[in-house]
Short mmCIF file of C-alpha atoms and ligand atoms in Angstrom, two decimals:
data_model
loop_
_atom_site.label_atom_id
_atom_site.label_comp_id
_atom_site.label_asym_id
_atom_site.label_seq_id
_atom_site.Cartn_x
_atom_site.Cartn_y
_atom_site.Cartn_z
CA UNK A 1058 -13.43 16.13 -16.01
CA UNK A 1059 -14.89 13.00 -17.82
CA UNK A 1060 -12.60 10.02 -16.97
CA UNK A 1061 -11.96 7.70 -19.95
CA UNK A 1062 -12.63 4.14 -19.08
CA UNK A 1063 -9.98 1.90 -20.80
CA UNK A 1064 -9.35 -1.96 -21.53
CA UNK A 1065 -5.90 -3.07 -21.15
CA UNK A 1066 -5.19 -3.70 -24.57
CA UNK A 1067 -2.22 -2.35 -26.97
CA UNK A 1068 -4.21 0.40 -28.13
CA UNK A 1069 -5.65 1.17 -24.77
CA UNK A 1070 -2.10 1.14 -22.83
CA UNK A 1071 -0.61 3.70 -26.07
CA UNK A 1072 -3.81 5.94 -25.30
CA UNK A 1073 -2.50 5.99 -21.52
CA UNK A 1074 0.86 6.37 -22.14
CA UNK A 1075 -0.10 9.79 -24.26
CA UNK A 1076 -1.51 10.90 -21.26
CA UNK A 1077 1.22 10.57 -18.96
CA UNK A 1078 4.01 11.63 -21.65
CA UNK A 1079 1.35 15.07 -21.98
CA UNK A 1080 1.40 15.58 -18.08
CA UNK A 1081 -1.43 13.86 -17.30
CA UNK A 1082 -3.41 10.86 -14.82
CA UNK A 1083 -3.85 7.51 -15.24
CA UNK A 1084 -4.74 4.66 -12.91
CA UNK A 1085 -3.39 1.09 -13.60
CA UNK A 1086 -3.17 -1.92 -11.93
CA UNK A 1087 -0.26 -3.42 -10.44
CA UNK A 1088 0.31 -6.60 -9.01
CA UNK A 1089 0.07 -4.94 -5.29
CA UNK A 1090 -2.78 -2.47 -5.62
CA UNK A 1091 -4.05 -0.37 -8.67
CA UNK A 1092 -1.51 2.70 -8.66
CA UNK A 1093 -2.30 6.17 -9.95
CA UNK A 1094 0.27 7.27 -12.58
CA UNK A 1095 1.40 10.80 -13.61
CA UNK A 1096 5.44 11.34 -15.29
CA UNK A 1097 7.46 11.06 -11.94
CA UNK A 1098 10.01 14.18 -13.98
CA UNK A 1099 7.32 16.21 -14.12
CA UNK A 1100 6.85 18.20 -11.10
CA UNK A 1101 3.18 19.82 -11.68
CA UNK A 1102 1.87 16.40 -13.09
CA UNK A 1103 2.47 14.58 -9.50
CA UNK A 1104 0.76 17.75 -7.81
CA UNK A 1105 -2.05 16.79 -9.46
CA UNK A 1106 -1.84 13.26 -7.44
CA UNK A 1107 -1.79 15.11 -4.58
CA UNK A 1108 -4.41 17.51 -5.68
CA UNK A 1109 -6.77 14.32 -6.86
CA UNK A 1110 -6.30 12.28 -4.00
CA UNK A 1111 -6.80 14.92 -1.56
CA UNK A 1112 -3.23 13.58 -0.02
CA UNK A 1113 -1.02 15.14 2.07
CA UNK A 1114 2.16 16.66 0.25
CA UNK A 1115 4.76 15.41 2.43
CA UNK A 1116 3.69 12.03 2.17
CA UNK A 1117 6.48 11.18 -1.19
CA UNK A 1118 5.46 8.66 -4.04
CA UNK A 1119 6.63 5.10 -5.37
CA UNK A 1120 8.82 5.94 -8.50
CA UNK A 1121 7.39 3.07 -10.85
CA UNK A 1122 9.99 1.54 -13.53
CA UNK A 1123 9.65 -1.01 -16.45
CA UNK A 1124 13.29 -2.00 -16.47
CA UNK A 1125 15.61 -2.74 -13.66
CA UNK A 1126 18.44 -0.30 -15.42
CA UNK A 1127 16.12 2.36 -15.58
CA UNK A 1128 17.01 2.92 -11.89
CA UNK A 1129 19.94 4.49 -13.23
CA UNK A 1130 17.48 7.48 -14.29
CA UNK A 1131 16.74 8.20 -10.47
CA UNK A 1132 19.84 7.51 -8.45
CA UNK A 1133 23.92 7.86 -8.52
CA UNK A 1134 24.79 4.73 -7.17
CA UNK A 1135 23.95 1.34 -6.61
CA UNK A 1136 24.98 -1.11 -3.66
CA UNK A 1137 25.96 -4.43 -3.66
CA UNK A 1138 22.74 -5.21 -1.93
CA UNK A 1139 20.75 -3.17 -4.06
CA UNK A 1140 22.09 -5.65 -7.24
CA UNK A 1141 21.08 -7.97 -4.58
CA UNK A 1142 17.25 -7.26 -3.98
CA UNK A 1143 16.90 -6.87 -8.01
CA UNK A 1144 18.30 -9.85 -8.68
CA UNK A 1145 16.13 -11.64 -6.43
CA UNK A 1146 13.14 -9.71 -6.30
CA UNK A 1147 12.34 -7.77 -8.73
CA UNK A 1148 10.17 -7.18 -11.07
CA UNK A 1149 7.59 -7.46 -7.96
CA UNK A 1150 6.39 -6.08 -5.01
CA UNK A 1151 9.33 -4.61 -3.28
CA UNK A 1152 10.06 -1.27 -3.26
CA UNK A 1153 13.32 0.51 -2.02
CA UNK A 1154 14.35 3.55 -0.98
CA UNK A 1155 17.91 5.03 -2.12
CA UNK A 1156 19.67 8.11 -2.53
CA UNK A 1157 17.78 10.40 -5.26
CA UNK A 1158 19.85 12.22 -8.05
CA UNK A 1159 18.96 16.07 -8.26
CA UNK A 1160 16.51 15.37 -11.20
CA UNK A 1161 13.89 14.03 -9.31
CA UNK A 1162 11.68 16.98 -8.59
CA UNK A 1163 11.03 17.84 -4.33
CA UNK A 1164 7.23 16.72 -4.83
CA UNK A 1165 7.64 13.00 -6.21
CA UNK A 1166 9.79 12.47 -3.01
CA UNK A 1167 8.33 14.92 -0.54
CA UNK A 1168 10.84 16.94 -0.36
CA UNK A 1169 13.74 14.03 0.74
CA UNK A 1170 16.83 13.74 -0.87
CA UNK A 1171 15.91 9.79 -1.15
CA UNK A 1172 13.48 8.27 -3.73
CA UNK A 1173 11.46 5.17 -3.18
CA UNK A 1174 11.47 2.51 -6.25
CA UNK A 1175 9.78 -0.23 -7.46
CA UNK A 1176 9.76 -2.28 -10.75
CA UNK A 1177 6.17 -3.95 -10.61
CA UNK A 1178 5.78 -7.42 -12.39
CA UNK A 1179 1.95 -6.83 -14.01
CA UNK A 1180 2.20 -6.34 -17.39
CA UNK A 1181 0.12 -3.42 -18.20
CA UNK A 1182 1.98 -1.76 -15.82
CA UNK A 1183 5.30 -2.33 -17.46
CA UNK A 1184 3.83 -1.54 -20.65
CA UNK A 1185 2.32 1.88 -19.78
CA UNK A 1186 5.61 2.68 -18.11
CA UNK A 1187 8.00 1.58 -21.26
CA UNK A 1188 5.14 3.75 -23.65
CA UNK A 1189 5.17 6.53 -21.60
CA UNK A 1190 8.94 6.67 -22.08
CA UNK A 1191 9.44 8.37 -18.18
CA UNK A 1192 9.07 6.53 -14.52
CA UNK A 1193 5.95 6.57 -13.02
CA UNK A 1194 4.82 8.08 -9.87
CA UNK A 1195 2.30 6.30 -8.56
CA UNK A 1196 0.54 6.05 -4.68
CA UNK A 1197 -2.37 3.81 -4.57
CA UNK A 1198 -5.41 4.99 -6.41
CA UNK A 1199 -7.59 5.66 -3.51
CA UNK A 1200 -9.04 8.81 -2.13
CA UNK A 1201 -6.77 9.59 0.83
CA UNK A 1202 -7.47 7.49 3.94
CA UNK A 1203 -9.98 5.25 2.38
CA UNK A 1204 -9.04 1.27 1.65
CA UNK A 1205 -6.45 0.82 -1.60
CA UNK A 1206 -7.87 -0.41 -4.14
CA UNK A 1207 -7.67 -4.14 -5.38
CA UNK A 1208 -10.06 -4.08 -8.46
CA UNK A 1209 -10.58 -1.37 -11.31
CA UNK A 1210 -14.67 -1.03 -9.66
CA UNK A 1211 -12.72 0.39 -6.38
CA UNK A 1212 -10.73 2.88 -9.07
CA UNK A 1213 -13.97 3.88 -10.41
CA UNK A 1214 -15.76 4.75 -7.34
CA UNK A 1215 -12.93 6.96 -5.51
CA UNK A 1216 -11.61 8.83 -8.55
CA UNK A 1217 -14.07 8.62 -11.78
CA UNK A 1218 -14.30 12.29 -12.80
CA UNK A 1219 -11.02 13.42 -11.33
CA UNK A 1220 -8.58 11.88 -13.52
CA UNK A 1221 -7.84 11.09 -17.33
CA UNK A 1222 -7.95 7.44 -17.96
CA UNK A 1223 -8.73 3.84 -15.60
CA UNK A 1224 -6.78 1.23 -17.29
CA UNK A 1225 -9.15 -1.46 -16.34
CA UNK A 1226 -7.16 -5.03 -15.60
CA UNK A 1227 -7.58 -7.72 -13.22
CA UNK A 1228 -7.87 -7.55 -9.92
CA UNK A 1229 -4.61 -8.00 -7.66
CA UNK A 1230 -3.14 -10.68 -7.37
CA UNK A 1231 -1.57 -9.65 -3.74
CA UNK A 1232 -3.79 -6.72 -2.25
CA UNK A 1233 -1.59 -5.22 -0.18
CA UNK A 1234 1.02 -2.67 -0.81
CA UNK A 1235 4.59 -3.60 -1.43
CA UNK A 1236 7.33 -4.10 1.21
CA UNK A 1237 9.14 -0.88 1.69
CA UNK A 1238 12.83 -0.99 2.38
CA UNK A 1239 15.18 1.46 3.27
CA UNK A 1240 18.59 0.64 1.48
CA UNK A 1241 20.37 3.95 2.58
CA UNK A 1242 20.83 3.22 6.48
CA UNK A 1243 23.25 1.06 7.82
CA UNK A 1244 21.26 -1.76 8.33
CA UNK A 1245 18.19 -1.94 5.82
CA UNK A 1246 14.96 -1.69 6.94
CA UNK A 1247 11.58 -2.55 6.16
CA UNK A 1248 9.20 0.96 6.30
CA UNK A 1249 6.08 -0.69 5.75
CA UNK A 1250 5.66 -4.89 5.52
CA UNK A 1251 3.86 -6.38 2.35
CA UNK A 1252 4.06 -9.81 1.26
CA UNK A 1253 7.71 -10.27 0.81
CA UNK A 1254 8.90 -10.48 4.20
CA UNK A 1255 11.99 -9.78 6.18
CA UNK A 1256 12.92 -13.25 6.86
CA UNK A 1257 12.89 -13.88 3.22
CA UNK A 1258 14.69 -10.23 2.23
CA UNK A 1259 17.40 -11.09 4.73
CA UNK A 1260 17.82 -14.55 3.37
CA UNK A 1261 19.13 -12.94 0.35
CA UNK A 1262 21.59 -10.51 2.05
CA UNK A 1263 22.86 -12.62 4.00
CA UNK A 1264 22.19 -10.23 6.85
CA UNK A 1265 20.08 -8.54 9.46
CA UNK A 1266 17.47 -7.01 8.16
CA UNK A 1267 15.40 -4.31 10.37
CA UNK A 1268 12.43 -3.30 10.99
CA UNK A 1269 11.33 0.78 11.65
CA UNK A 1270 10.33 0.78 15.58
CA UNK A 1271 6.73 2.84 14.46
CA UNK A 1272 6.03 -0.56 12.93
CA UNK A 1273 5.49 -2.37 16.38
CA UNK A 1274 3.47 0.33 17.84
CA UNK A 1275 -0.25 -0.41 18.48
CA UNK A 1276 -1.38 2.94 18.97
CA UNK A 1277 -1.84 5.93 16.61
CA UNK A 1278 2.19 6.96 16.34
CA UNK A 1279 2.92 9.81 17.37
CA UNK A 1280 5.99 11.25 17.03
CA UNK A 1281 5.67 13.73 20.08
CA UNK A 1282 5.01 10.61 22.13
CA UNK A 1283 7.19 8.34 20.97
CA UNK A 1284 10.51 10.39 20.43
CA UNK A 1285 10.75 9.06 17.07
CA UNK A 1286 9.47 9.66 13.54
CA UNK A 1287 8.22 7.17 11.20
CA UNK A 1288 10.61 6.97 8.30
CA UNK A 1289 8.06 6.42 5.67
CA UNK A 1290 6.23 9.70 6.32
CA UNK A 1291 3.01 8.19 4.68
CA UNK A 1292 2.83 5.66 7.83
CA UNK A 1293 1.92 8.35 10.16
CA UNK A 1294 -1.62 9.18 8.53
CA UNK A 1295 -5.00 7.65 9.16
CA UNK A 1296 -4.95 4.80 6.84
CA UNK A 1297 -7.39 2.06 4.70
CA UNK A 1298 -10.62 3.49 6.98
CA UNK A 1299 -14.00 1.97 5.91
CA UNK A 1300 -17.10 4.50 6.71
CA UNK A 1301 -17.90 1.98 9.52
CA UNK A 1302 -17.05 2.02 13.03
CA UNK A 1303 -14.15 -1.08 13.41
CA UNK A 1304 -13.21 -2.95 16.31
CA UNK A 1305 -10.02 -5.59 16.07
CA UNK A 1306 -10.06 -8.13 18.60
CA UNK A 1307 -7.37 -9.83 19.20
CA UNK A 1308 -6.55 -12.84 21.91
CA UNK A 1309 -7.04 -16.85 20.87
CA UNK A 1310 -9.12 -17.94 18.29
CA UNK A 1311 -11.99 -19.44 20.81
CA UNK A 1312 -11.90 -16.16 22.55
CA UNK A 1313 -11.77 -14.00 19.90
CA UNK A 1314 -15.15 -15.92 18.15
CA UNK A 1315 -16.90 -15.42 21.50
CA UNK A 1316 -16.03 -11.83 21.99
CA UNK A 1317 -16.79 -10.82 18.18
CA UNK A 1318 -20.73 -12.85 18.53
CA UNK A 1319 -21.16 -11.19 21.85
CA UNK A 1320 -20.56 -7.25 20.50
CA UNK A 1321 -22.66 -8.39 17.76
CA UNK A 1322 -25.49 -9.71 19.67
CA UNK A 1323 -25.36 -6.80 21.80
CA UNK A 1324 -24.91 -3.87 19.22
CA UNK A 1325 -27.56 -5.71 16.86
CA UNK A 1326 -29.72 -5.21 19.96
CA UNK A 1327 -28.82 -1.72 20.02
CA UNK A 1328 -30.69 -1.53 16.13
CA UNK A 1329 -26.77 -0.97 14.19
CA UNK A 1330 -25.60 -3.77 11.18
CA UNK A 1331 -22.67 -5.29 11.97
CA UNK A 1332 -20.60 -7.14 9.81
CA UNK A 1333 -17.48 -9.12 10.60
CA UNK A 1334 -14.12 -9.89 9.00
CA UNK A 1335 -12.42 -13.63 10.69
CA UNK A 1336 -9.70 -13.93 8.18
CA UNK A 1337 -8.20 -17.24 8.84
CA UNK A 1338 -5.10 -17.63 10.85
CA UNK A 1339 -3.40 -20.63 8.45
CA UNK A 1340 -3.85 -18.28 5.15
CA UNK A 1341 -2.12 -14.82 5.65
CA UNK A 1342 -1.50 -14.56 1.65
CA UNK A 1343 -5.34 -14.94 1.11
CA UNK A 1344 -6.02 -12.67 3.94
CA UNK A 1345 -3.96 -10.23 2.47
CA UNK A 1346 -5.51 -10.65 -0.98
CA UNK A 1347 -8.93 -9.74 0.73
CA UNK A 1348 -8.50 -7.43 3.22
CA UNK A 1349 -9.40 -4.43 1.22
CA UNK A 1350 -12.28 -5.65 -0.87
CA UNK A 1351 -14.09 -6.85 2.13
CA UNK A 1352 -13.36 -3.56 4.00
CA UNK A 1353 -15.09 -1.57 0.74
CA UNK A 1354 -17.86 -4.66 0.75
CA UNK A 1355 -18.72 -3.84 4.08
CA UNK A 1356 -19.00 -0.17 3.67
CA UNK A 1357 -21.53 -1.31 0.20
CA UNK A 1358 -23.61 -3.34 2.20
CA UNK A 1359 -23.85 -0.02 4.68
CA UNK A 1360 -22.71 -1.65 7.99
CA UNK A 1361 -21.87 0.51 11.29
CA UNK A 1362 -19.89 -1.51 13.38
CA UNK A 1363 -17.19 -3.60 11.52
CA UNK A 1364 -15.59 -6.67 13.88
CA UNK A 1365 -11.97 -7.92 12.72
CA UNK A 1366 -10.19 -11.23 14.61
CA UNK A 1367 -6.47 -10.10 14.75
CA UNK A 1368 -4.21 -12.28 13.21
CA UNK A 1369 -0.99 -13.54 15.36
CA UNK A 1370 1.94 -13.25 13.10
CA UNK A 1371 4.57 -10.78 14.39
CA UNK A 1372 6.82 -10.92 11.52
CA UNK A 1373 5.73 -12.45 8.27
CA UNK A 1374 2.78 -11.48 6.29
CA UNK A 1375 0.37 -11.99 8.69
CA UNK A 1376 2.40 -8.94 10.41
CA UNK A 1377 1.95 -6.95 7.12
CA UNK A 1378 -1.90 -7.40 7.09
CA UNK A 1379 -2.66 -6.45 10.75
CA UNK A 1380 -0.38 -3.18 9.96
CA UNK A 1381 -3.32 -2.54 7.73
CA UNK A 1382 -6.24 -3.96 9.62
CA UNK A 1383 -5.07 -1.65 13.01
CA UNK A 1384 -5.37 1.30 10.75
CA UNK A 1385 -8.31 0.78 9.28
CA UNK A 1386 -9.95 0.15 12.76
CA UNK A 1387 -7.96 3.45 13.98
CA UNK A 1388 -6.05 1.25 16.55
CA UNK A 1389 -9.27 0.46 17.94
CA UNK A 1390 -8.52 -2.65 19.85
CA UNK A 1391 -10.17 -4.98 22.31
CA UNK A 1392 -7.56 -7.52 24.04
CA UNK A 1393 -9.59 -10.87 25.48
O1 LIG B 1126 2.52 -1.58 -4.01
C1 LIG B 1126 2.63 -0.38 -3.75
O2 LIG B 1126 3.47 0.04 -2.96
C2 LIG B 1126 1.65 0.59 -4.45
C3 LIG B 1126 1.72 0.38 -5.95
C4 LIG B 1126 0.91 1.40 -6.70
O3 LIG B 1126 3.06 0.39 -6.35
N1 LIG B 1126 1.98 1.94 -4.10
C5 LIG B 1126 1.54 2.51 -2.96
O4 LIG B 1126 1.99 3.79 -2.73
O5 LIG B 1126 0.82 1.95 -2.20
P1 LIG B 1126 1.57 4.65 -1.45
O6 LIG B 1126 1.86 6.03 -1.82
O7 LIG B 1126 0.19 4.35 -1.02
O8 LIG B 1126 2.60 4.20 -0.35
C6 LIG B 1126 3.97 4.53 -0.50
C7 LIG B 1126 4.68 4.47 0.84
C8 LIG B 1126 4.23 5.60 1.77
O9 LIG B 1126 4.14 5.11 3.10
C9 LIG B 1126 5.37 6.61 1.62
O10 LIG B 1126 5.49 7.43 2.75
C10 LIG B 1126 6.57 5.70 1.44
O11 LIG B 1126 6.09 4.64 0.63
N2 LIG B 1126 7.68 6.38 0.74
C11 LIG B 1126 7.71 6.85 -0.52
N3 LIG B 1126 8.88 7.47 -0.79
C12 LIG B 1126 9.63 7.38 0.33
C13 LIG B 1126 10.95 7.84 0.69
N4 LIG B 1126 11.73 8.49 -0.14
N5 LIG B 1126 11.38 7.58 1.95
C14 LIG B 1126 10.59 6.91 2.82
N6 LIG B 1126 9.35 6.44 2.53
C15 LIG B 1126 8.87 6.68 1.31
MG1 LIG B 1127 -1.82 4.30 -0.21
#
């Protein structure tokens, strides 16, 4: 399939949004990471996510919207707290997760009788969604289990040839995914951290806000282990993983500098490139802006061994970019 490489002008979003409205894929960026896009109603148009991605089908999609009333379209009813979050937050990177209406077809939403939502604040994206004249289904546009994608190049080298149309815009402005929240349990709670955080969601609602027990876990979850089941079902999957070997090291700062030069002194001995990521403790939002681009940069300047400094943060977003960097490194971790 030749992919069609598009600006993001006028004509160029109206060319897209023929594509999705005919049952077809386009990638587009979002404020988070570039998303690819196929009409969320139409059940054989998001297999071909799946199919394109090479992602597993039980792992449901981010329903994409260009106006907050347009969630009307996907659920019965809205919350108080709901109003609350799209008041506050949206258009941006916050997604929730509510109670679908029957019209949303089993393989947007894997199969759950909830849907996962998100009104994203770039303006391409809004535009493609409003032309299209349907919600967007959209996972990141990365094949399955490699880094998301921050800028349109990373779009180009995962999917070129197996989808319609790139609508090529500017890179990220966040680089990580959005905050998922879970507004149908009885206390909501965050299913995978991104920038906005829960101190700043529960602000807001004036309450607790929660946080889904897989999230603390420093191993590979598993739910055979662990008794429980991640709520976000895509959270259980190998995740963001360069080609290189990583290592995360993670103790203080002093240590962790000493430990990362001497497994590079050693494994440069042993003839492999190593490379290494010290994002820097005082800057989460930069570090999670990026995370993924050095990840792919690594894997372009062919590395083997990739060394990471873990960042302390329990909570905020320097929370939400170790949930990545542990994946990426397969919970590979080295405690000094
Ligand atoms: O910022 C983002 O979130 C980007 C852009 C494109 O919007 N989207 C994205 O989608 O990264 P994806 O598919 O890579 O991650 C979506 C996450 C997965 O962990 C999935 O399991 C979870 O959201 N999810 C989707 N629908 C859900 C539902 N109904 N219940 C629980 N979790 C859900
Ligand atoms: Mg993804």
């Amino acid at each position: 399939m030749e992919t069609k490489i598009l600006d993001c002008g006028a004509e160029s979003v109206r060319e897209a949004a023929k594509i999705i409205a005919a049952g077809g894929l386009v990638a587009f960026p979002t404020e988070t990471v570039y998303g690819l896009g196929a009409d969320a109603l139409n059940a054989e148009a998001v297999g071909k996510v799946y199919a394109a991605k090479g992602r597993p089908s039980d792992n449901p999609m981010i329903v994409h919207i260009a106006r907050a009333s347009d969630i009307g379209r996907l659920t019965p009813m809205l919350s108080e707290d709901i109003v609350k979050l799209i008041d506050n937050f949206w258009p941006g990177p916050l997604t929730m997760v509510v109670k679908k209406k029957p019209g949303v077809p089993d393989v947007t939403t894997g199969g759950l009788d909830t849907v996962a939502v998100r009104m994203p604040d770039n303006e391409t994206a809004r535009a493609l969604i409003a032309e299209s004249g349907c919600p967007i289904a959209a996972p990141s546009a990365n094949i399955s289990g490699r880094p998301s994608p921050t800028k349109y190049q990373h779009v180009i080298e995962d999917l070129s040839g197996k989808i319609d149309a790139i609508l090529c815009g500017e890179d990220c402005r966040v680089g990580i995914e959005s905050t998922v929240i879970d507004m149908t349990s009885e206390v909501p709670t965050i299913l995978s951290p991104g920038i906005l955080t829960r101190e700043q969601i529960s602000a807001v609602l004036g309450r607790e806000v929660g946080i889904d027990p897989t999230l603390m876990i420093k191993e590979i979850p598993r739910a055979e282990d662990y008794g429980f089941k991640p709520k976000a079902p895509g959270m259980k999957y190998r995740h963001y993983a360069p080609k290189a070997k990583m290592i995360v090291v993670e103790g203080s700062r002093d240590k962790v500098r000493a430990e990362i030069e001497r497994l590079r002194a050693l494994n440069e001995q042993l003839g492999n490139k190593v490379g290494v990521i010290l994002l820097e403790e005082q800057a989460f939002i930069e570090a999670a802006h990026d995370l993924f681009a050095d990840l792919r940069e690594q894997d372009e300047n062919g590395v083997d061994l990739i060394l990471a400094g873990a960042l302390s943060d329990r909570d905020g977003v320097g929370f939400a970019v170790m949930n990545r960097m542990l994946k990426s490194a397969g919970y590979n971790i080295v405690r000094v």
